[in-house]
Amino acid sequence: MAESSIKIKGKKESFFMDKVKEILPEGGNLNLCLTCGACASGCPATGLADMDPRKFLRMCAMGMDEEVTTTPWVWMCTMCQRCIYVCPMKIDIPQLVFNARGTWPRDQRPKGIRDSCDMALRNPSNSAMGTAPDDFVFVVEDVLAEYQEAQPEFADMVAPIDKEGAHFFLNQNSREPVTEPDEMVPLWKILHLAGVDWTYGSKGWAAENYCLFLADNQCWEHVTRVSAKQADDLGCKVFLNTE
Ligand code: SF4
Ligand code: SF4
């Protein structure tokens, strides 16, 4: 794969890279790149905004701080971590991307992600769709009753909410109860047939966390704590994240 050229200008010190190294255990392994290109070959964001993960890493290492902290490419990375998986040195490029996002003023970060994060902060569901706990409970109970009646082999299936002492605390992408409620059912069926003891929470049930993708650590932590507290309050043993 041909790599687009890197135009070097400005300072050579890697202030940005050094800052990221400070927060990684033992400084991470960001200097170990072999430039093999495996990361770029499987990255869904390769070629967008004239960037790919290998190029981004090299620009970070070369001290091109202004470029790496302003390129819109960081918002095109899906955080899928495929690059780490294929990298022979297991270099954590998404960590660099995340920290580059964090250098953007919050009001200049992508509106769609920002609005979804802010919506989740406004309701105890953590729902980026703004779905209130009562609405979630209503939809779950309604869909469950429909399937229990229509499919007698699942007449005993359950979809508990706030069941104290359940083993698994399950969360749910909040788009499904709003736009595709039937999509919740296959997992209920699997859990039912496997005899799993699980529950949703009426609070903190939404699985998505756009504040993470926004690189807003404070809000990300808040959303996570709301879910974790509900799981703890119910006495659940395992947090089962479906996202
Ligand atoms: S985490 Fe980002 S850089 Fe890595 S493969 Fe996925 S999209 Fe590409
Ligand atoms: S896969 Fe790893 S070693 Fe290879 S170019 Fe990408 S970051 Fe460097």
PDB file of C-alpha atoms in Angstrom, residues 40-236:
ATOM      1  CA  ALA A  40      -3.047   0.438   8.234  1.00  0.00           C
ATOM      2  CA  SER A  41      -4.037  -2.495   6.035  1.00  0.00           C
ATOM      3  CA  GLY A  42      -6.982  -3.518   8.210  1.00  0.00           C
ATOM      4  CA  CYS A  43      -8.061  -0.148   9.540  1.00  0.00           C
ATOM      5  CA  PRO A  44     -11.508   1.026   8.409  1.00  0.00           C
ATOM      6  CA  ALA A  45     -10.310   4.632   8.659  1.00  0.00           C
ATOM      7  CA  THR A  46      -7.262   4.172   6.425  1.00  0.00           C
ATOM      8  CA  GLY A  47      -7.275   6.674   3.589  1.00  0.00           C
ATOM      9  CA  LEU A  48      -9.759   9.001   5.213  1.00  0.00           C
ATOM     10  CA  ALA A  49      -8.509  12.559   5.651  1.00  0.00           C
ATOM     11  CA  ASP A  50      -5.259  11.425   4.014  1.00  0.00           C
ATOM     12  CA  MET A  51      -4.364   9.453   7.148  1.00  0.00           C
ATOM     13  CA  ASP A  52      -3.890   5.919   8.427  1.00  0.00           C
ATOM     14  CA  PRO A  53      -2.836   4.559  11.831  1.00  0.00           C
ATOM     15  CA  ARG A  54       0.804   3.951  10.884  1.00  0.00           C
ATOM     16  CA  LYS A  55       1.125   7.453   9.508  1.00  0.00           C
ATOM     17  CA  PHE A  56      -0.579   8.889  12.563  1.00  0.00           C
ATOM     18  CA  LEU A  57       1.802   7.055  14.883  1.00  0.00           C
ATOM     19  CA  ARG A  58       4.816   8.199  12.908  1.00  0.00           C
ATOM     20  CA  MET A  59       3.623  11.784  12.930  1.00  0.00           C
ATOM     21  CA  CYS A  60       3.209  11.558  16.709  1.00  0.00           C
ATOM     22  CA  ALA A  61       6.735  10.159  17.057  1.00  0.00           C
ATOM     23  CA  MET A  62       8.129  12.894  14.827  1.00  0.00           C
ATOM     24  CA  GLY A  63       6.728  15.587  17.056  1.00  0.00           C
ATOM     25  CA  MET A  64       4.109  16.852  14.614  1.00  0.00           C
ATOM     26  CA  ASP A  65       1.938  17.826  17.544  1.00  0.00           C
ATOM     27  CA  GLU A  66      -0.023  20.534  15.790  1.00  0.00           C
ATOM     28  CA  GLU A  67      -0.994  18.194  12.957  1.00  0.00           C
ATOM     29  CA  VAL A  68      -1.950  15.197  15.113  1.00  0.00           C
ATOM     30  CA  THR A  69      -4.000  17.279  17.522  1.00  0.00           C
ATOM     31  CA  THR A  70      -5.952  19.037  14.785  1.00  0.00           C
ATOM     32  CA  THR A  71      -6.535  16.369  12.142  1.00  0.00           C
ATOM     33  CA  PRO A  72     -10.232  15.452  11.907  1.00  0.00           C
ATOM     34  CA  TRP A  73      -9.103  11.870  11.272  1.00  0.00           C
ATOM     35  CA  VAL A  74      -9.073  11.189  15.012  1.00  0.00           C
ATOM     36  CA  TRP A  75     -12.875  11.402  14.885  1.00  0.00           C
ATOM     37  CA  MET A  76     -13.033   8.904  12.027  1.00  0.00           C
ATOM     38  CA  CYS A  77     -11.207   6.189  13.974  1.00  0.00           C
ATOM     39  CA  THR A  78     -13.877   3.807  15.246  1.00  0.00           C
ATOM     40  CA  MET A  79     -11.812   2.750  18.286  1.00  0.00           C
ATOM     41  CA  CYS A  80     -12.305  -0.812  17.071  1.00  0.00           C
ATOM     42  CA  GLN A  81      -8.763  -1.751  18.220  1.00  0.00           C
ATOM     43  CA  ARG A  82      -8.184  -3.892  15.136  1.00  0.00           C
ATOM     44  CA  CYS A  83      -4.800  -2.195  14.731  1.00  0.00           C
ATOM     45  CA  ILE A  84      -3.667  -3.417  18.150  1.00  0.00           C
ATOM     46  CA  TYR A  85      -4.849  -6.914  17.364  1.00  0.00           C
ATOM     47  CA  VAL A  86      -2.757  -7.189  14.176  1.00  0.00           C
ATOM     48  CA  CYS A  87       0.256  -5.206  15.372  1.00  0.00           C
ATOM     49  CA  PRO A  88       3.264  -7.462  16.097  1.00  0.00           C
ATOM     50  CA  MET A  89       4.308  -5.011  18.824  1.00  0.00           C
ATOM     51  CA  LYS A  90       0.763  -4.525  20.179  1.00  0.00           C
ATOM     52  CA  ILE A  91       1.075  -0.755  19.947  1.00  0.00           C
ATOM     53  CA  ASP A  92      -1.957   1.034  21.335  1.00  0.00           C
ATOM     54  CA  ILE A  93      -2.724   3.526  18.572  1.00  0.00           C
ATOM     55  CA  PRO A  94      -6.332   4.108  19.754  1.00  0.00           C
ATOM     56  CA  GLN A  95      -4.845   5.361  23.024  1.00  0.00           C
ATOM     57  CA  LEU A  96      -3.024   8.038  21.058  1.00  0.00           C
ATOM     58  CA  VAL A  97      -6.179   8.803  19.086  1.00  0.00           C
ATOM     59  CA  PHE A  98      -8.206   9.105  22.282  1.00  0.00           C
ATOM     60  CA  ASN A  99      -5.719  11.538  23.788  1.00  0.00           C
ATOM     61  CA  ALA A 100      -5.559  13.544  20.578  1.00  0.00           C
ATOM     62  CA  ARG A 101      -9.351  13.890  20.750  1.00  0.00           C
ATOM     63  CA  GLY A 102      -8.994  15.086  24.320  1.00  0.00           C
ATOM     64  CA  THR A 103      -6.860  18.046  23.181  1.00  0.00           C
ATOM     65  CA  TRP A 104      -9.801  19.472  21.177  1.00  0.00           C
ATOM     66  CA  PRO A 105     -11.904  22.138  22.921  1.00  0.00           C
ATOM     67  CA  ARG A 106     -15.120  20.379  23.912  1.00  0.00           C
ATOM     68  CA  ASP A 107     -17.326  22.711  21.906  1.00  0.00           C
ATOM     69  CA  GLN A 108     -15.352  21.919  18.758  1.00  0.00           C
ATOM     70  CA  ARG A 109     -15.696  18.153  19.047  1.00  0.00           C
ATOM     71  CA  PRO A 110     -18.256  16.516  16.699  1.00  0.00           C
ATOM     72  CA  LYS A 111     -21.743  17.693  17.550  1.00  0.00           C
ATOM     73  CA  GLY A 112     -23.396  14.310  17.120  1.00  0.00           C
ATOM     74  CA  ILE A 113     -21.121  12.605  19.646  1.00  0.00           C
ATOM     75  CA  ARG A 114     -21.253  15.598  21.992  1.00  0.00           C
ATOM     76  CA  ASP A 115     -25.045  15.774  21.952  1.00  0.00           C
ATOM     77  CA  SER A 116     -25.345  12.029  22.594  1.00  0.00           C
ATOM     78  CA  CYS A 117     -22.993  12.318  25.564  1.00  0.00           C
ATOM     79  CA  ASP A 118     -24.860  15.314  26.943  1.00  0.00           C
ATOM     80  CA  MET A 119     -28.220  13.573  26.560  1.00  0.00           C
ATOM     81  CA  ALA A 120     -26.966  10.596  28.577  1.00  0.00           C
ATOM     82  CA  LEU A 121     -25.983  12.975  31.382  1.00  0.00           C
ATOM     83  CA  ARG A 122     -29.525  14.342  31.576  1.00  0.00           C
ATOM     84  CA  ASN A 123     -31.312  11.108  32.473  1.00  0.00           C
ATOM     85  CA  PRO A 124     -30.735   8.290  34.987  1.00  0.00           C
ATOM     86  CA  SER A 125     -30.998   5.700  32.202  1.00  0.00           C
ATOM     87  CA  ASN A 126     -27.669   6.882  30.684  1.00  0.00           C
ATOM     88  CA  SER A 127     -29.606   6.804  27.431  1.00  0.00           C
ATOM     89  CA  ALA A 128     -28.162   8.761  24.515  1.00  0.00           C
ATOM     90  CA  MET A 129     -31.696   8.612  23.084  1.00  0.00           C
ATOM     91  CA  GLY A 130     -33.090  10.304  26.180  1.00  0.00           C
ATOM     92  CA  THR A 131     -35.257   7.310  27.072  1.00  0.00           C
ATOM     93  CA  ALA A 132     -36.487   7.610  30.656  1.00  0.00           C
ATOM     94  CA  PRO A 133     -36.485   4.608  33.027  1.00  0.00           C
ATOM     95  CA  ASP A 134     -40.309   4.362  32.972  1.00  0.00           C
ATOM     96  CA  ASP A 135     -40.377   4.220  29.183  1.00  0.00           C
ATOM     97  CA  PHE A 136     -37.743   1.490  29.129  1.00  0.00           C
ATOM     98  CA  VAL A 137     -39.667  -0.583  31.674  1.00  0.00           C
ATOM     99  CA  PHE A 138     -42.874  -0.143  29.688  1.00  0.00           C
ATOM    100  CA  VAL A 139     -41.292  -1.276  26.400  1.00  0.00           C
ATOM    101  CA  VAL A 140     -39.551  -4.289  27.928  1.00  0.00           C
ATOM    102  CA  GLU A 141     -42.721  -5.481  29.658  1.00  0.00           C
ATOM    103  CA  ASP A 142     -44.799  -4.899  26.547  1.00  0.00           C
ATOM    104  CA  VAL A 143     -42.442  -6.752  24.192  1.00  0.00           C
ATOM    105  CA  LEU A 144     -42.010  -9.603  26.669  1.00  0.00           C
ATOM    106  CA  ALA A 145     -45.773 -10.102  27.017  1.00  0.00           C
ATOM    107  CA  GLU A 146     -46.147 -10.103  23.249  1.00  0.00           C
ATOM    108  CA  TYR A 147     -43.577 -12.869  22.774  1.00  0.00           C
ATOM    109  CA  GLN A 148     -44.813 -14.917  25.711  1.00  0.00           C
ATOM    110  CA  GLU A 149     -48.233 -14.979  24.106  1.00  0.00           C
ATOM    111  CA  ALA A 150     -47.175 -15.427  20.473  1.00  0.00           C
ATOM    112  CA  GLN A 151     -44.538 -18.086  21.108  1.00  0.00           C
ATOM    113  CA  PRO A 152     -45.809 -20.603  23.716  1.00  0.00           C
ATOM    114  CA  GLU A 153     -42.380 -22.266  23.919  1.00  0.00           C
ATOM    115  CA  PHE A 154     -41.202 -18.999  25.479  1.00  0.00           C
ATOM    116  CA  ALA A 155     -44.190 -18.465  27.733  1.00  0.00           C
ATOM    117  CA  ASP A 156     -41.891 -18.713  30.779  1.00  0.00           C
ATOM    118  CA  MET A 157     -39.236 -16.388  29.402  1.00  0.00           C
ATOM    119  CA  VAL A 158     -38.414 -13.428  31.635  1.00  0.00           C
ATOM    120  CA  ALA A 159     -36.883  -9.999  31.159  1.00  0.00           C
ATOM    121  CA  PRO A 160     -36.360  -8.855  34.738  1.00  0.00           C
ATOM    122  CA  ILE A 161     -35.765  -5.267  35.727  1.00  0.00           C
ATOM    123  CA  ASP A 162     -34.196  -4.403  39.085  1.00  0.00           C
ATOM    124  CA  LYS A 163     -34.149  -8.025  40.229  1.00  0.00           C
ATOM    125  CA  GLU A 164     -32.164  -8.013  43.438  1.00  0.00           C
ATOM    126  CA  GLY A 165     -29.335 -10.505  43.715  1.00  0.00           C
ATOM    127  CA  ALA A 166     -29.362 -11.484  40.020  1.00  0.00           C
ATOM    128  CA  HIS A 167     -26.020 -12.873  38.922  1.00  0.00           C
ATOM    129  CA  PHE A 168     -25.667 -10.819  35.731  1.00  0.00           C
ATOM    130  CA  PHE A 169     -26.425  -7.118  35.327  1.00  0.00           C
ATOM    131  CA  LEU A 170     -27.202  -6.753  31.626  1.00  0.00           C
ATOM    132  CA  ASN A 171     -27.214  -3.466  29.776  1.00  0.00           C
ATOM    133  CA  GLN A 172     -28.838  -2.622  26.469  1.00  0.00           C
ATOM    134  CA  ASN A 173     -28.111  -0.231  23.619  1.00  0.00           C
ATOM    135  CA  SER A 174     -30.841   2.366  24.028  1.00  0.00           C
ATOM    136  CA  ARG A 175     -31.559   2.577  20.312  1.00  0.00           C
ATOM    137  CA  GLU A 176     -33.214  -0.845  20.429  1.00  0.00           C
ATOM    138  CA  PRO A 177     -36.095  -0.203  22.842  1.00  0.00           C
ATOM    139  CA  VAL A 178     -36.850   2.964  20.885  1.00  0.00           C
ATOM    140  CA  THR A 179     -36.454   1.929  17.239  1.00  0.00           C
ATOM    141  CA  GLU A 180     -36.056  -1.880  17.113  1.00  0.00           C
ATOM    142  CA  PRO A 181     -37.607  -3.345  20.272  1.00  0.00           C
ATOM    143  CA  ASP A 182     -37.799  -6.844  18.762  1.00  0.00           C
ATOM    144  CA  GLU A 183     -34.010  -6.832  18.556  1.00  0.00           C
ATOM    145  CA  MET A 184     -33.840  -7.207  22.326  1.00  0.00           C
ATOM    146  CA  VAL A 185     -35.573 -10.565  22.259  1.00  0.00           C
ATOM    147  CA  PRO A 186     -32.936 -12.935  20.762  1.00  0.00           C
ATOM    148  CA  LEU A 187     -30.640 -12.298  23.703  1.00  0.00           C
ATOM    149  CA  TRP A 188     -33.515 -12.823  26.155  1.00  0.00           C
ATOM    150  CA  LYS A 189     -34.181 -16.165  24.484  1.00  0.00           C
ATOM    151  CA  ILE A 190     -30.554 -17.248  24.719  1.00  0.00           C
ATOM    152  CA  LEU A 191     -30.397 -16.292  28.384  1.00  0.00           C
ATOM    153  CA  HIS A 192     -33.706 -18.060  29.015  1.00  0.00           C
ATOM    154  CA  LEU A 193     -32.633 -21.284  27.296  1.00  0.00           C
ATOM    155  CA  ALA A 194     -29.271 -21.205  29.084  1.00  0.00           C
ATOM    156  CA  GLY A 195     -31.007 -20.740  32.438  1.00  0.00           C
ATOM    157  CA  VAL A 196     -29.084 -17.566  33.206  1.00  0.00           C
ATOM    158  CA  ASP A 197     -29.988 -15.460  36.234  1.00  0.00           C
ATOM    159  CA  TRP A 198     -29.927 -11.863  34.951  1.00  0.00           C
ATOM    160  CA  THR A 199     -31.536  -8.472  35.227  1.00  0.00           C
ATOM    161  CA  TYR A 200     -31.648  -5.066  33.617  1.00  0.00           C
ATOM    162  CA  GLY A 201     -31.562  -2.012  35.828  1.00  0.00           C
ATOM    163  CA  SER A 202     -34.254   0.621  35.558  1.00  0.00           C
ATOM    164  CA  LYS A 203     -31.368   3.078  36.012  1.00  0.00           C
ATOM    165  CA  GLY A 204     -28.089   2.853  34.159  1.00  0.00           C
ATOM    166  CA  TRP A 205     -29.450   0.295  31.719  1.00  0.00           C
ATOM    167  CA  ALA A 206     -28.210   2.031  28.557  1.00  0.00           C
ATOM    168  CA  ALA A 207     -25.069   0.379  27.264  1.00  0.00           C
ATOM    169  CA  GLU A 208     -23.671   3.034  24.984  1.00  0.00           C
ATOM    170  CA  ASN A 209     -21.244   5.595  26.328  1.00  0.00           C
ATOM    171  CA  TYR A 210     -20.693   8.404  23.855  1.00  0.00           C
ATOM    172  CA  CYS A 211     -18.769  10.347  26.476  1.00  0.00           C
ATOM    173  CA  LEU A 212     -16.007   7.775  26.003  1.00  0.00           C
ATOM    174  CA  PHE A 213     -15.921   8.457  22.268  1.00  0.00           C
ATOM    175  CA  LEU A 214     -15.995  12.167  23.011  1.00  0.00           C
ATOM    176  CA  ALA A 215     -12.824  11.686  25.104  1.00  0.00           C
ATOM    177  CA  ASP A 216     -14.574  13.424  27.988  1.00  0.00           C
ATOM    178  CA  ASN A 217     -13.129  11.552  30.939  1.00  0.00           C
ATOM    179  CA  GLN A 218     -15.233  13.234  33.601  1.00  0.00           C
ATOM    180  CA  CYS A 219     -18.555  12.541  31.857  1.00  0.00           C
ATOM    181  CA  TRP A 220     -17.449   9.071  30.800  1.00  0.00           C
ATOM    182  CA  GLU A 221     -16.725   8.255  34.423  1.00  0.00           C
ATOM    183  CA  HIS A 222     -20.080   9.680  35.540  1.00  0.00           C
ATOM    184  CA  VAL A 223     -22.036   7.527  33.067  1.00  0.00           C
ATOM    185  CA  THR A 224     -20.074   4.431  34.032  1.00  0.00           C
ATOM    186  CA  ARG A 225     -20.583   5.084  37.735  1.00  0.00           C
ATOM    187  CA  VAL A 226     -24.366   5.387  37.331  1.00  0.00           C
ATOM    188  CA  SER A 227     -24.499   1.908  35.767  1.00  0.00           C
ATOM    189  CA  ALA A 228     -22.020   0.380  38.169  1.00  0.00           C
ATOM    190  CA  LYS A 229     -23.912   1.781  41.169  1.00  0.00           C
ATOM    191  CA  GLN A 230     -27.181   0.273  39.983  1.00  0.00           C
ATOM    192  CA  ALA A 231     -25.493  -3.107  39.536  1.00  0.00           C
ATOM    193  CA  ASP A 232     -23.951  -2.801  43.002  1.00  0.00           C
ATOM    194  CA  ASP A 233     -27.201  -1.666  44.625  1.00  0.00           C
ATOM    195  CA  LEU A 234     -28.948  -4.741  43.219  1.00  0.00           C
ATOM    196  CA  GLY A 235     -26.142  -6.980  44.456  1.00  0.00           C
ATOM    197  CA  CYS A 236     -25.309  -8.320  40.991  1.00  0.00           C
TER     198      CYS A 236
END
